[in-house]
Amino acid sequence: MDAHPDVESVVSEVWCEVLQVSAVGRDDDFFDLGGDSFKVLRVVETLRERLRTDIPLAALLLEPTAAEFSAELRRIMALGPTD
């Protein structure tokens, strides 16, 4: 059984909360949905808490679609703690 939650569902949920949209598609771009640098901070901080992993701010800037960002988060989580 996968120890990690369904990352893409969590990402979608957080984006909906922060961006105040009703739904997020896999190929939706964070910035096209109204995201900005302040919202990047809110999304990353919320996901750090919910997924219990260290997420660099650049992850969302470099992978702005829900599917790409979720894939990057899964990769980061697979690497484990960095300390």
PDB file of N, CA, C and O in Angstrom:
ATOM      1  N   MET A   1       0.847  -1.193   0.000  1.00  0.00           N
ATOM      2  CA  MET A   1       0.000   0.000   0.000  1.00  0.00           C
ATOM      3  C   MET A   1       0.882   1.242   0.000  1.00  0.00           C
ATOM      4  O   MET A   1       1.881   1.313   0.700  1.00  0.00           O
ATOM      5  N   ASP A   2       0.508   2.252  -0.753  1.00  0.00           N
ATOM      6  CA  ASP A   2       1.268   3.487  -0.851  1.00  0.00           C
ATOM      7  C   ASP A   2       1.128   4.278   0.450  1.00  0.00           C
ATOM      8  O   ASP A   2       0.034   4.552   0.909  1.00  0.00           O
ATOM      9  N   ALA A   3       2.259   4.656   1.034  1.00  0.00           N
ATOM     10  CA  ALA A   3       2.254   5.410   2.285  1.00  0.00           C
ATOM     11  C   ALA A   3       1.886   6.871   2.051  1.00  0.00           C
ATOM     12  O   ALA A   3       1.538   7.579   2.979  1.00  0.00           O
ATOM     13  N   HIS A   4       1.986   7.336   0.824  1.00  0.00           N
ATOM     14  CA  HIS A   4       1.693   8.731   0.512  1.00  0.00           C
ATOM     15  C   HIS A   4       0.235   8.897   0.095  1.00  0.00           C
ATOM     16  O   HIS A   4      -0.328   8.028  -0.559  1.00  0.00           O
ATOM     17  N   PRO A   5      -0.367  10.025   0.475  1.00  0.00           N
ATOM     18  CA  PRO A   5      -1.732  10.287   0.011  1.00  0.00           C
ATOM     19  C   PRO A   5      -1.729  10.487  -1.506  1.00  0.00           C
ATOM     20  O   PRO A   5      -0.682  10.618  -2.124  1.00  0.00           O
ATOM     21  N   ASP A   6      -2.905  10.502  -2.084  1.00  0.00           N
ATOM     22  CA  ASP A   6      -3.021  10.782  -3.517  1.00  0.00           C
ATOM     23  C   ASP A   6      -2.602  12.231  -3.725  1.00  0.00           C
ATOM     24  O   ASP A   6      -3.378  13.165  -3.512  1.00  0.00           O
ATOM     25  N   VAL A   7      -1.350  12.409  -4.116  1.00  0.00           N
ATOM     26  CA  VAL A   7      -0.747  13.735  -4.204  1.00  0.00           C
ATOM     27  C   VAL A   7      -1.548  14.649  -5.121  1.00  0.00           C
ATOM     28  O   VAL A   7      -1.803  15.815  -4.782  1.00  0.00           O
ATOM     29  N   GLU A   8      -1.949  14.148  -6.266  1.00  0.00           N
ATOM     30  CA  GLU A   8      -2.664  15.003  -7.212  1.00  0.00           C
ATOM     31  C   GLU A   8      -3.995  15.501  -6.638  1.00  0.00           C
ATOM     32  O   GLU A   8      -4.378  16.647  -6.855  1.00  0.00           O
ATOM     33  N   SER A   9      -4.673  14.669  -5.875  1.00  0.00           N
ATOM     34  CA  SER A   9      -5.928  15.102  -5.233  1.00  0.00           C
ATOM     35  C   SER A   9      -5.675  16.182  -4.190  1.00  0.00           C
ATOM     36  O   SER A   9      -6.436  17.145  -4.085  1.00  0.00           O
ATOM     37  N   VAL A  10      -4.598  16.018  -3.420  1.00  0.00           N
ATOM     38  CA  VAL A  10      -4.257  17.011  -2.405  1.00  0.00           C
ATOM     39  C   VAL A  10      -3.872  18.335  -3.077  1.00  0.00           C
ATOM     40  O   VAL A  10      -4.295  19.406  -2.645  1.00  0.00           O
ATOM     41  N   VAL A  11      -3.081  18.261  -4.138  1.00  0.00           N
ATOM     42  CA  VAL A  11      -2.700  19.467  -4.883  1.00  0.00           C
ATOM     43  C   VAL A  11      -3.947  20.172  -5.406  1.00  0.00           C
ATOM     44  O   VAL A  11      -4.107  21.386  -5.242  1.00  0.00           O
ATOM     45  N   SER A  12      -4.836  19.433  -6.015  1.00  0.00           N
ATOM     46  CA  SER A  12      -6.060  20.017  -6.556  1.00  0.00           C
ATOM     47  C   SER A  12      -6.888  20.685  -5.456  1.00  0.00           C
ATOM     48  O   SER A  12      -7.383  21.806  -5.636  1.00  0.00           O
ATOM     49  N   GLU A  13      -7.008  20.013  -4.332  1.00  0.00           N
ATOM     50  CA  GLU A  13      -7.778  20.553  -3.206  1.00  0.00           C
ATOM     51  C   GLU A  13      -7.168  21.868  -2.710  1.00  0.00           C
ATOM     52  O   GLU A  13      -7.881  22.858  -2.495  1.00  0.00           O
ATOM     53  N   VAL A  14      -5.853  21.892  -2.543  1.00  0.00           N
ATOM     54  CA  VAL A  14      -5.183  23.098  -2.048  1.00  0.00           C
ATOM     55  C   VAL A  14      -5.283  24.231  -3.062  1.00  0.00           C
ATOM     56  O   VAL A  14      -5.548  25.380  -2.706  1.00  0.00           O
ATOM     57  N   TRP A  15      -5.076  23.915  -4.337  1.00  0.00           N
ATOM     58  CA  TRP A  15      -5.210  24.951  -5.366  1.00  0.00           C
ATOM     59  C   TRP A  15      -6.616  25.534  -5.353  1.00  0.00           C
ATOM     60  O   TRP A  15      -6.782  26.746  -5.463  1.00  0.00           O
ATOM     61  N   CYS A  16      -7.635  24.695  -5.230  1.00  0.00           N
ATOM     62  CA  CYS A  16      -9.018  25.191  -5.183  1.00  0.00           C
ATOM     63  C   CYS A  16      -9.203  26.151  -4.009  1.00  0.00           C
ATOM     64  O   CYS A  16      -9.817  27.209  -4.152  1.00  0.00           O
ATOM     65  N   GLU A  17      -8.660  25.776  -2.846  1.00  0.00           N
ATOM     66  CA  GLU A  17      -8.783  26.623  -1.659  1.00  0.00           C
ATOM     67  C   GLU A  17      -8.077  27.962  -1.859  1.00  0.00           C
ATOM     68  O   GLU A  17      -8.654  29.019  -1.601  1.00  0.00           O
ATOM     69  N   VAL A  18      -6.839  27.915  -2.288  1.00  0.00           N
ATOM     70  CA  VAL A  18      -6.021  29.132  -2.396  1.00  0.00           C
ATOM     71  C   VAL A  18      -6.469  30.016  -3.553  1.00  0.00           C
ATOM     72  O   VAL A  18      -6.538  31.246  -3.423  1.00  0.00           O
ATOM     73  N   LEU A  19      -6.791  29.408  -4.683  1.00  0.00           N
ATOM     74  CA  LEU A  19      -7.166  30.179  -5.872  1.00  0.00           C
ATOM     75  C   LEU A  19      -8.658  30.505  -5.917  1.00  0.00           C
ATOM     76  O   LEU A  19      -9.105  31.237  -6.794  1.00  0.00           O
ATOM     77  N   GLN A  20      -9.406  29.922  -4.997  1.00  0.00           N
ATOM     78  CA  GLN A  20     -10.850  30.119  -4.914  1.00  0.00           C
ATOM     79  C   GLN A  20     -11.534  29.770  -6.234  1.00  0.00           C
ATOM     80  O   GLN A  20     -12.307  30.555  -6.785  1.00  0.00           O
ATOM     81  N   VAL A  21     -11.204  28.567  -6.724  1.00  0.00           N
ATOM     82  CA  VAL A  21     -11.866  28.023  -7.911  1.00  0.00           C
ATOM     83  C   VAL A  21     -12.569  26.741  -7.501  1.00  0.00           C
ATOM     84  O   VAL A  21     -12.229  26.122  -6.492  1.00  0.00           O
ATOM     85  N   SER A  22     -13.557  26.335  -8.273  1.00  0.00           N
ATOM     86  CA  SER A  22     -14.339  25.155  -7.895  1.00  0.00           C
ATOM     87  C   SER A  22     -13.683  23.842  -8.301  1.00  0.00           C
ATOM     88  O   SER A  22     -13.944  22.810  -7.698  1.00  0.00           O
ATOM     89  N   ALA A  23     -12.830  23.869  -9.328  1.00  0.00           N
ATOM     90  CA  ALA A  23     -12.184  22.635  -9.779  1.00  0.00           C
ATOM     91  C   ALA A  23     -10.873  22.972 -10.474  1.00  0.00           C
ATOM     92  O   ALA A  23     -10.704  24.062 -11.014  1.00  0.00           O
ATOM     93  N   VAL A  24      -9.963  21.992 -10.447  1.00  0.00           N
ATOM     94  CA  VAL A  24      -8.678  22.125 -11.117  1.00  0.00           C
ATOM     95  C   VAL A  24      -8.460  20.884 -11.962  1.00  0.00           C
ATOM     96  O   VAL A  24      -8.558  19.766 -11.458  1.00  0.00           O
ATOM     97  N   GLY A  25      -8.185  21.079 -13.243  1.00  0.00           N
ATOM     98  CA  GLY A  25      -7.886  19.958 -14.129  1.00  0.00           C
ATOM     99  C   GLY A  25      -6.401  19.641 -14.106  1.00  0.00           C
ATOM    100  O   GLY A  25      -5.578  20.475 -13.726  1.00  0.00           O
ATOM    101  N   ARG A  26      -6.051  18.448 -14.524  1.00  0.00           N
ATOM    102  CA  ARG A  26      -4.649  17.999 -14.522  1.00  0.00           C
ATOM    103  C   ARG A  26      -3.735  18.925 -15.317  1.00  0.00           C
ATOM    104  O   ARG A  26      -2.582  19.131 -14.964  1.00  0.00           O
ATOM    105  N   ASP A  27      -4.240  19.483 -16.391  1.00  0.00           N
ATOM    106  CA  ASP A  27      -3.424  20.316 -17.261  1.00  0.00           C
ATOM    107  C   ASP A  27      -3.610  21.810 -17.023  1.00  0.00           C
ATOM    108  O   ASP A  27      -3.077  22.634 -17.776  1.00  0.00           O
ATOM    109  N   ASP A  28      -4.359  22.157 -15.982  1.00  0.00           N
ATOM    110  CA  ASP A  28      -4.552  23.574 -15.665  1.00  0.00           C
ATOM    111  C   ASP A  28      -3.252  24.161 -15.122  1.00  0.00           C
ATOM    112  O   ASP A  28      -2.553  23.529 -14.324  1.00  0.00           O
ATOM    113  N   ASP A  29      -2.953  25.372 -15.562  1.00  0.00           N
ATOM    114  CA  ASP A  29      -1.751  26.084 -15.136  1.00  0.00           C
ATOM    115  C   ASP A  29      -2.092  26.964 -13.933  1.00  0.00           C
ATOM    116  O   ASP A  29      -3.068  27.727 -13.971  1.00  0.00           O
ATOM    117  N   PHE A  30      -1.304  26.842 -12.891  1.00  0.00           N
ATOM    118  CA  PHE A  30      -1.510  27.594 -11.660  1.00  0.00           C
ATOM    119  C   PHE A  30      -1.664  29.097 -11.919  1.00  0.00           C
ATOM    120  O   PHE A  30      -2.551  29.745 -11.375  1.00  0.00           O
ATOM    121  N   PHE A  31      -0.814  29.633 -12.764  1.00  0.00           N
ATOM    122  CA  PHE A  31      -0.820  31.075 -13.014  1.00  0.00           C
ATOM    123  C   PHE A  31      -1.983  31.498 -13.901  1.00  0.00           C
ATOM    124  O   PHE A  31      -2.525  32.595 -13.728  1.00  0.00           O
ATOM    125  N   ASP A  32      -2.417  30.630 -14.808  1.00  0.00           N
ATOM    126  CA  ASP A  32      -3.597  30.925 -15.627  1.00  0.00           C
ATOM    127  C   ASP A  32      -4.868  30.928 -14.790  1.00  0.00           C
ATOM    128  O   ASP A  32      -5.855  31.576 -15.151  1.00  0.00           O
ATOM    129  N   LEU A  33      -4.837  30.215 -13.671  1.00  0.00           N
ATOM    130  CA  LEU A  33      -6.002  30.166 -12.777  1.00  0.00           C
ATOM    131  C   LEU A  33      -6.026  31.328 -11.788  1.00  0.00           C
ATOM    132  O   LEU A  33      -6.905  31.406 -10.943  1.00  0.00           O
ATOM    133  N   GLY A  34      -5.050  32.220 -11.888  1.00  0.00           N
ATOM    134  CA  GLY A  34      -5.021  33.379 -11.002  1.00  0.00           C
ATOM    135  C   GLY A  34      -3.923  33.334  -9.954  1.00  0.00           C
ATOM    136  O   GLY A  34      -3.895  34.174  -9.049  1.00  0.00           O
ATOM    137  N   GLY A  35      -3.023  32.371 -10.061  1.00  0.00           N
ATOM    138  CA  GLY A  35      -1.930  32.267  -9.106  1.00  0.00           C
ATOM    139  C   GLY A  35      -0.922  33.385  -9.272  1.00  0.00           C
ATOM    140  O   GLY A  35      -0.742  33.910 -10.367  1.00  0.00           O
ATOM    141  N   ASP A  36      -0.300  33.757  -8.168  1.00  0.00           N
ATOM    142  CA  ASP A  36       0.773  34.749  -8.174  1.00  0.00           C
ATOM    143  C   ASP A  36       1.792  34.329  -7.118  1.00  0.00           C
ATOM    144  O   ASP A  36       1.646  33.278  -6.488  1.00  0.00           O
ATOM    145  N   SER A  37       2.827  35.140  -6.914  1.00  0.00           N
ATOM    146  CA  SER A  37       3.899  34.747  -5.997  1.00  0.00           C
ATOM    147  C   SER A  37       3.404  34.575  -4.561  1.00  0.00           C
ATOM    148  O   SER A  37       3.875  33.698  -3.839  1.00  0.00           O
ATOM    149  N   PHE A  38       2.462  35.386  -4.130  1.00  0.00           N
ATOM    150  CA  PHE A  38       1.927  35.242  -2.782  1.00  0.00           C
ATOM    151  C   PHE A  38       1.152  33.936  -2.638  1.00  0.00           C
ATOM    152  O   PHE A  38       1.237  33.251  -1.608  1.00  0.00           O
ATOM    153  N   LYS A  39       0.416  33.580  -3.671  1.00  0.00           N
ATOM    154  CA  LYS A  39      -0.354  32.333  -3.632  1.00  0.00           C
ATOM    155  C   LYS A  39       0.557  31.114  -3.734  1.00  0.00           C
ATOM    156  O   LYS A  39       0.248  30.063  -3.175  1.00  0.00           O
ATOM    157  N   VAL A  40       1.702  31.246  -4.426  1.00  0.00           N
ATOM    158  CA  VAL A  40       2.692  30.163  -4.450  1.00  0.00           C
ATOM    159  C   VAL A  40       3.121  29.865  -3.015  1.00  0.00           C
ATOM    160  O   VAL A  40       3.177  28.707  -2.601  1.00  0.00           O
ATOM    161  N   LEU A  41       3.419  30.914  -2.252  1.00  0.00           N
ATOM    162  CA  LEU A  41       3.818  30.740  -0.855  1.00  0.00           C
ATOM    163  C   LEU A  41       2.744  30.019  -0.057  1.00  0.00           C
ATOM    164  O   LEU A  41       3.043  29.083   0.701  1.00  0.00           O
ATOM    165  N   ARG A  42       1.496  30.430  -0.214  1.00  0.00           N
ATOM    166  CA  ARG A  42       0.394  29.797   0.528  1.00  0.00           C
ATOM    167  C   ARG A  42       0.232  28.338   0.141  1.00  0.00           C
ATOM    168  O   ARG A  42       0.040  27.475   1.007  1.00  0.00           O
ATOM    169  N   VAL A  43       0.306  28.049  -1.161  1.00  0.00           N
ATOM    170  CA  VAL A  43       0.157  26.664  -1.630  1.00  0.00           C
ATOM    171  C   VAL A  43       1.278  25.796  -1.086  1.00  0.00           C
ATOM    172  O   VAL A  43       1.036  24.715  -0.535  1.00  0.00           O
ATOM    173  N   VAL A  44       2.507  26.257  -1.221  1.00  0.00           N
ATOM    174  CA  VAL A  44       3.645  25.445  -0.789  1.00  0.00           C
ATOM    175  C   VAL A  44       3.616  25.228   0.724  1.00  0.00           C
ATOM    176  O   VAL A  44       3.827  24.106   1.196  1.00  0.00           O
ATOM    177  N   GLU A  45       3.325  26.261   1.496  1.00  0.00           N
ATOM    178  CA  GLU A  45       3.259  26.098   2.956  1.00  0.00           C
ATOM    179  C   GLU A  45       2.148  25.122   3.353  1.00  0.00           C
ATOM    180  O   GLU A  45       2.346  24.273   4.219  1.00  0.00           O
ATOM    181  N   THR A  46       0.996  25.224   2.719  1.00  0.00           N
ATOM    182  CA  THR A  46      -0.112  24.316   3.025  1.00  0.00           C
ATOM    183  C   THR A  46       0.254  22.880   2.660  1.00  0.00           C
ATOM    184  O   THR A  46       0.002  21.949   3.437  1.00  0.00           O
ATOM    185  N   LEU A  47       0.868  22.704   1.493  1.00  0.00           N
ATOM    186  CA  LEU A  47       1.254  21.346   1.078  1.00  0.00           C
ATOM    187  C   LEU A  47       2.368  20.782   1.947  1.00  0.00           C
ATOM    188  O   LEU A  47       2.389  19.569   2.204  1.00  0.00           O
ATOM    189  N   ARG A  48       3.270  21.613   2.412  1.00  0.00           N
ATOM    190  CA  ARG A  48       4.306  21.141   3.345  1.00  0.00           C
ATOM    191  C   ARG A  48       3.664  20.543   4.580  1.00  0.00           C
ATOM    192  O   ARG A  48       4.094  19.500   5.076  1.00  0.00           O
ATOM    193  N   GLU A  49       2.629  21.200   5.091  1.00  0.00           N
ATOM    194  CA  GLU A  49       1.922  20.702   6.270  1.00  0.00           C
ATOM    195  C   GLU A  49       1.143  19.433   5.974  1.00  0.00           C
ATOM    196  O   GLU A  49       1.229  18.451   6.707  1.00  0.00           O
ATOM    197  N   ARG A  50       0.382  19.440   4.898  1.00  0.00           N
ATOM    198  CA  ARG A  50      -0.487  18.293   4.593  1.00  0.00           C
ATOM    199  C   ARG A  50       0.278  17.055   4.151  1.00  0.00           C
ATOM    200  O   ARG A  50      -0.120  15.930   4.466  1.00  0.00           O
ATOM    201  N   LEU A  51       1.357  17.256   3.394  1.00  0.00           N
ATOM    202  CA  LEU A  51       2.124  16.121   2.889  1.00  0.00           C
ATOM    203  C   LEU A  51       3.324  15.795   3.774  1.00  0.00           C
ATOM    204  O   LEU A  51       3.999  14.791   3.545  1.00  0.00           O
ATOM    205  N   ARG A  52       3.578  16.651   4.740  1.00  0.00           N
ATOM    206  CA  ARG A  52       4.690  16.453   5.680  1.00  0.00           C
ATOM    207  C   ARG A  52       6.011  16.218   4.957  1.00  0.00           C
ATOM    208  O   ARG A  52       6.720  15.246   5.221  1.00  0.00           O
ATOM    209  N   THR A  53       6.297  17.128   4.032  1.00  0.00           N
ATOM    210  CA  THR A  53       7.544  17.046   3.283  1.00  0.00           C
ATOM    211  C   THR A  53       8.032  18.450   2.954  1.00  0.00           C
ATOM    212  O   THR A  53       7.239  19.383   2.892  1.00  0.00           O
ATOM    213  N   ASP A  54       9.334  18.579   2.781  1.00  0.00           N
ATOM    214  CA  ASP A  54       9.918  19.866   2.435  1.00  0.00           C
ATOM    215  C   ASP A  54       9.777  20.069   0.929  1.00  0.00           C
ATOM    216  O   ASP A  54      10.246  19.256   0.140  1.00  0.00           O
ATOM    217  N   ILE A  55       9.118  21.148   0.554  1.00  0.00           N
ATOM    218  CA  ILE A  55       8.860  21.441  -0.858  1.00  0.00           C
ATOM    219  C   ILE A  55       9.511  22.774  -1.186  1.00  0.00           C
ATOM    220  O   ILE A  55       9.173  23.791  -0.580  1.00  0.00           O
ATOM    221  N   PRO A  56      10.430  22.792  -2.138  1.00  0.00           N
ATOM    222  CA  PRO A  56      11.022  24.079  -2.521  1.00  0.00           C
ATOM    223  C   PRO A  56      10.004  24.939  -3.273  1.00  0.00           C
ATOM    224  O   PRO A  56       9.185  24.421  -4.034  1.00  0.00           O
ATOM    225  N   LEU A  57      10.060  26.242  -3.049  1.00  0.00           N
ATOM    226  CA  LEU A  57       9.147  27.151  -3.746  1.00  0.00           C
ATOM    227  C   LEU A  57       9.293  27.020  -5.256  1.00  0.00           C
ATOM    228  O   LEU A  57       8.315  27.125  -5.996  1.00  0.00           O
ATOM    229  N   ALA A  58      10.493  26.776  -5.718  1.00  0.00           N
ATOM    230  CA  ALA A  58      10.746  26.680  -7.160  1.00  0.00           C
ATOM    231  C   ALA A  58       9.976  25.538  -7.813  1.00  0.00           C
ATOM    232  O   ALA A  58       9.726  25.577  -9.020  1.00  0.00           O
ATOM    233  N   ALA A  59       9.582  24.537  -7.047  1.00  0.00           N
ATOM    234  CA  ALA A  59       8.886  23.387  -7.630  1.00  0.00           C
ATOM    235  C   ALA A  59       7.625  23.818  -8.374  1.00  0.00           C
ATOM    236  O   ALA A  59       7.377  23.378  -9.498  1.00  0.00           O
ATOM    237  N   LEU A  60       6.857  24.706  -7.773  1.00  0.00           N
ATOM    238  CA  LEU A  60       5.618  25.161  -8.414  1.00  0.00           C
ATOM    239  C   LEU A  60       5.917  26.141  -9.550  1.00  0.00           C
ATOM    240  O   LEU A  60       5.234  26.144 -10.571  1.00  0.00           O
ATOM    241  N   LEU A  61       6.949  26.935  -9.384  1.00  0.00           N
ATOM    242  CA  LEU A  61       7.317  27.883 -10.437  1.00  0.00           C
ATOM    243  C   LEU A  61       7.793  27.156 -11.696  1.00  0.00           C
ATOM    244  O   LEU A  61       7.495  27.576 -12.815  1.00  0.00           O
ATOM    245  N   LEU A  62       8.500  26.051 -11.510  1.00  0.00           N
ATOM    246  CA  LEU A  62       9.051  25.304 -12.647  1.00  0.00           C
ATOM    247  C   LEU A  62       8.072  24.303 -13.246  1.00  0.00           C
ATOM    248  O   LEU A  62       8.194  23.919 -14.407  1.00  0.00           O
ATOM    249  N   GLU A  63       7.122  23.847 -12.445  1.00  0.00           N
ATOM    250  CA  GLU A  63       6.134  22.852 -12.888  1.00  0.00           C
ATOM    251  C   GLU A  63       4.736  23.385 -12.576  1.00  0.00           C
ATOM    252  O   GLU A  63       4.100  22.970 -11.608  1.00  0.00           O
ATOM    253  N   PRO A  64       4.231  24.326 -13.374  1.00  0.00           N
ATOM    254  CA  PRO A  64       3.007  25.034 -12.994  1.00  0.00           C
ATOM    255  C   PRO A  64       1.673  24.339 -13.278  1.00  0.00           C
ATOM    256  O   PRO A  64       0.632  24.850 -12.883  1.00  0.00           O
ATOM    257  N   THR A  65       1.683  23.176 -13.956  1.00  0.00           N
ATOM    258  CA  THR A  65       0.400  22.492 -14.125  1.00  0.00           C
ATOM    259  C   THR A  65       0.199  21.515 -12.972  1.00  0.00           C
ATOM    260  O   THR A  65       1.163  21.058 -12.359  1.00  0.00           O
ATOM    261  N   ALA A  66      -1.042  21.202 -12.691  1.00  0.00           N
ATOM    262  CA  ALA A  66      -1.345  20.306 -11.575  1.00  0.00           C
ATOM    263  C   ALA A  66      -0.659  18.947 -11.749  1.00  0.00           C
ATOM    264  O   ALA A  66      -0.088  18.413 -10.795  1.00  0.00           O
ATOM    265  N   ALA A  67      -0.685  18.394 -12.953  1.00  0.00           N
ATOM    266  CA  ALA A  67      -0.076  17.084 -13.187  1.00  0.00           C
ATOM    267  C   ALA A  67       1.440  17.129 -13.028  1.00  0.00           C
ATOM    268  O   ALA A  67       2.035  16.266 -12.371  1.00  0.00           O
ATOM    269  N   GLU A  68       2.080  18.142 -13.621  1.00  0.00           N
ATOM    270  CA  GLU A  68       3.543  18.254 -13.540  1.00  0.00           C
ATOM    271  C   GLU A  68       4.001  18.527 -12.111  1.00  0.00           C
ATOM    272  O   GLU A  68       4.986  17.952 -11.641  1.00  0.00           O
ATOM    273  N   PHE A  69       3.308  19.403 -11.413  1.00  0.00           N
ATOM    274  CA  PHE A  69       3.658  19.732 -10.042  1.00  0.00           C
ATOM    275  C   PHE A  69       3.466  18.511  -9.142  1.00  0.00           C
ATOM    276  O   PHE A  69       4.312  18.213  -8.297  1.00  0.00           O
ATOM    277  N   SER A  70       2.394  17.776  -9.341  1.00  0.00           N
ATOM    278  CA  SER A  70       2.148  16.565  -8.556  1.00  0.00           C
ATOM    279  C   SER A  70       3.235  15.526  -8.792  1.00  0.00           C
ATOM    280  O   SER A  70       3.707  14.878  -7.850  1.00  0.00           O
ATOM    281  N   ALA A  71       3.654  15.370 -10.044  1.00  0.00           N
ATOM    282  CA  ALA A  71       4.733  14.431 -10.354  1.00  0.00           C
ATOM    283  C   ALA A  71       6.024  14.852  -9.661  1.00  0.00           C
ATOM    284  O   ALA A  71       6.765  14.013  -9.125  1.00  0.00           O
ATOM    285  N   GLU A  72       6.311  16.149  -9.650  1.00  0.00           N
ATOM    286  CA  GLU A  72       7.509  16.651  -8.972  1.00  0.00           C
ATOM    287  C   GLU A  72       7.417  16.411  -7.468  1.00  0.00           C
ATOM    288  O   GLU A  72       8.395  16.020  -6.832  1.00  0.00           O
ATOM    289  N   LEU A  73       6.247  16.600  -6.884  1.00  0.00           N
ATOM    290  CA  LEU A  73       6.075  16.338  -5.453  1.00  0.00           C
ATOM    291  C   LEU A  73       6.286  14.865  -5.135  1.00  0.00           C
ATOM    292  O   LEU A  73       6.921  14.531  -4.124  1.00  0.00           O
ATOM    293  N   ARG A  74       5.778  13.986  -5.983  1.00  0.00           N
ATOM    294  CA  ARG A  74       5.996  12.546  -5.762  1.00  0.00           C
ATOM    295  C   ARG A  74       7.489  12.219  -5.819  1.00  0.00           C
ATOM    296  O   ARG A  74       8.000  11.432  -5.017  1.00  0.00           O
ATOM    297  N   ARG A  75       8.211  12.863  -6.746  1.00  0.00           N
ATOM    298  CA  ARG A  75       9.653  12.644  -6.854  1.00  0.00           C
ATOM    299  C   ARG A  75      10.360  13.138  -5.588  1.00  0.00           C
ATOM    300  O   ARG A  75      11.196  12.435  -5.023  1.00  0.00           O
ATOM    301  N   ILE A  76       9.992  14.315  -5.117  1.00  0.00           N
ATOM    302  CA  ILE A  76      10.587  14.877  -3.903  1.00  0.00           C
ATOM    303  C   ILE A  76      10.293  13.965  -2.712  1.00  0.00           C
ATOM    304  O   ILE A  76      11.187  13.690  -1.897  1.00  0.00           O
ATOM    305  N   MET A  77       9.066  13.494  -2.605  1.00  0.00           N
ATOM    306  CA  MET A  77       8.687  12.640  -1.480  1.00  0.00           C
ATOM    307  C   MET A  77       9.426  11.310  -1.526  1.00  0.00           C
ATOM    308  O   MET A  77       9.778  10.760  -0.481  1.00  0.00           O
ATOM    309  N   ALA A  78       9.683  10.802  -2.712  1.00  0.00           N
ATOM    310  CA  ALA A  78      10.402   9.522  -2.846  1.00  0.00           C
ATOM    311  C   ALA A  78      11.847   9.645  -2.404  1.00  0.00           C
ATOM    312  O   ALA A  78      12.446   8.672  -1.924  1.00  0.00           O
ATOM    313  N   LEU A  79      12.411  10.847  -2.525  1.00  0.00           N
ATOM    314  CA  LEU A  79      13.796  11.073  -2.104  1.00  0.00           C
ATOM    315  C   LEU A  79      13.931  11.084  -0.587  1.00  0.00           C
ATOM    316  O   LEU A  79      15.000  10.830  -0.061  1.00  0.00           O
ATOM    317  N   GLY A  80      12.842  11.380   0.101  1.00  0.00           N
ATOM    318  CA  GLY A  80      12.884  11.386   1.567  1.00  0.00           C
ATOM    319  C   GLY A  80      13.453  12.666   2.127  1.00  0.00           C
ATOM    320  O   GLY A  80      13.756  13.612   1.388  1.00  0.00           O
ATOM    321  N   PRO A  81      13.617  12.708   3.450  1.00  0.00           N
ATOM    322  CA  PRO A  81      14.123  13.917   4.130  1.00  0.00           C
ATOM    323  C   PRO A  81      15.513  14.287   3.645  1.00  0.00           C
ATOM    324  O   PRO A  81      16.316  13.425   3.311  1.00  0.00           O
ATOM    325  N   THR A  82      15.776  15.596   3.649  1.00  0.00           N
ATOM    326  CA  THR A  82      17.068  16.078   3.169  1.00  0.00           C
ATOM    327  C   THR A  82      18.022  16.437   4.303  1.00  0.00           C
ATOM    328  O   THR A  82      19.099  16.912   4.049  1.00  0.00           O
ATOM    329  N   ASP A  83      17.632  16.241   5.566  1.00  0.00           N
ATOM    330  CA  ASP A  83      18.554  16.618   6.640  1.00  0.00           C
ATOM    331  C   ASP A  83      19.509  15.550   6.984  1.00  0.00           C
ATOM    332  O   ASP A  83      19.689  14.524   6.765  1.00  0.00           O
TER     333      ASP A  83
END
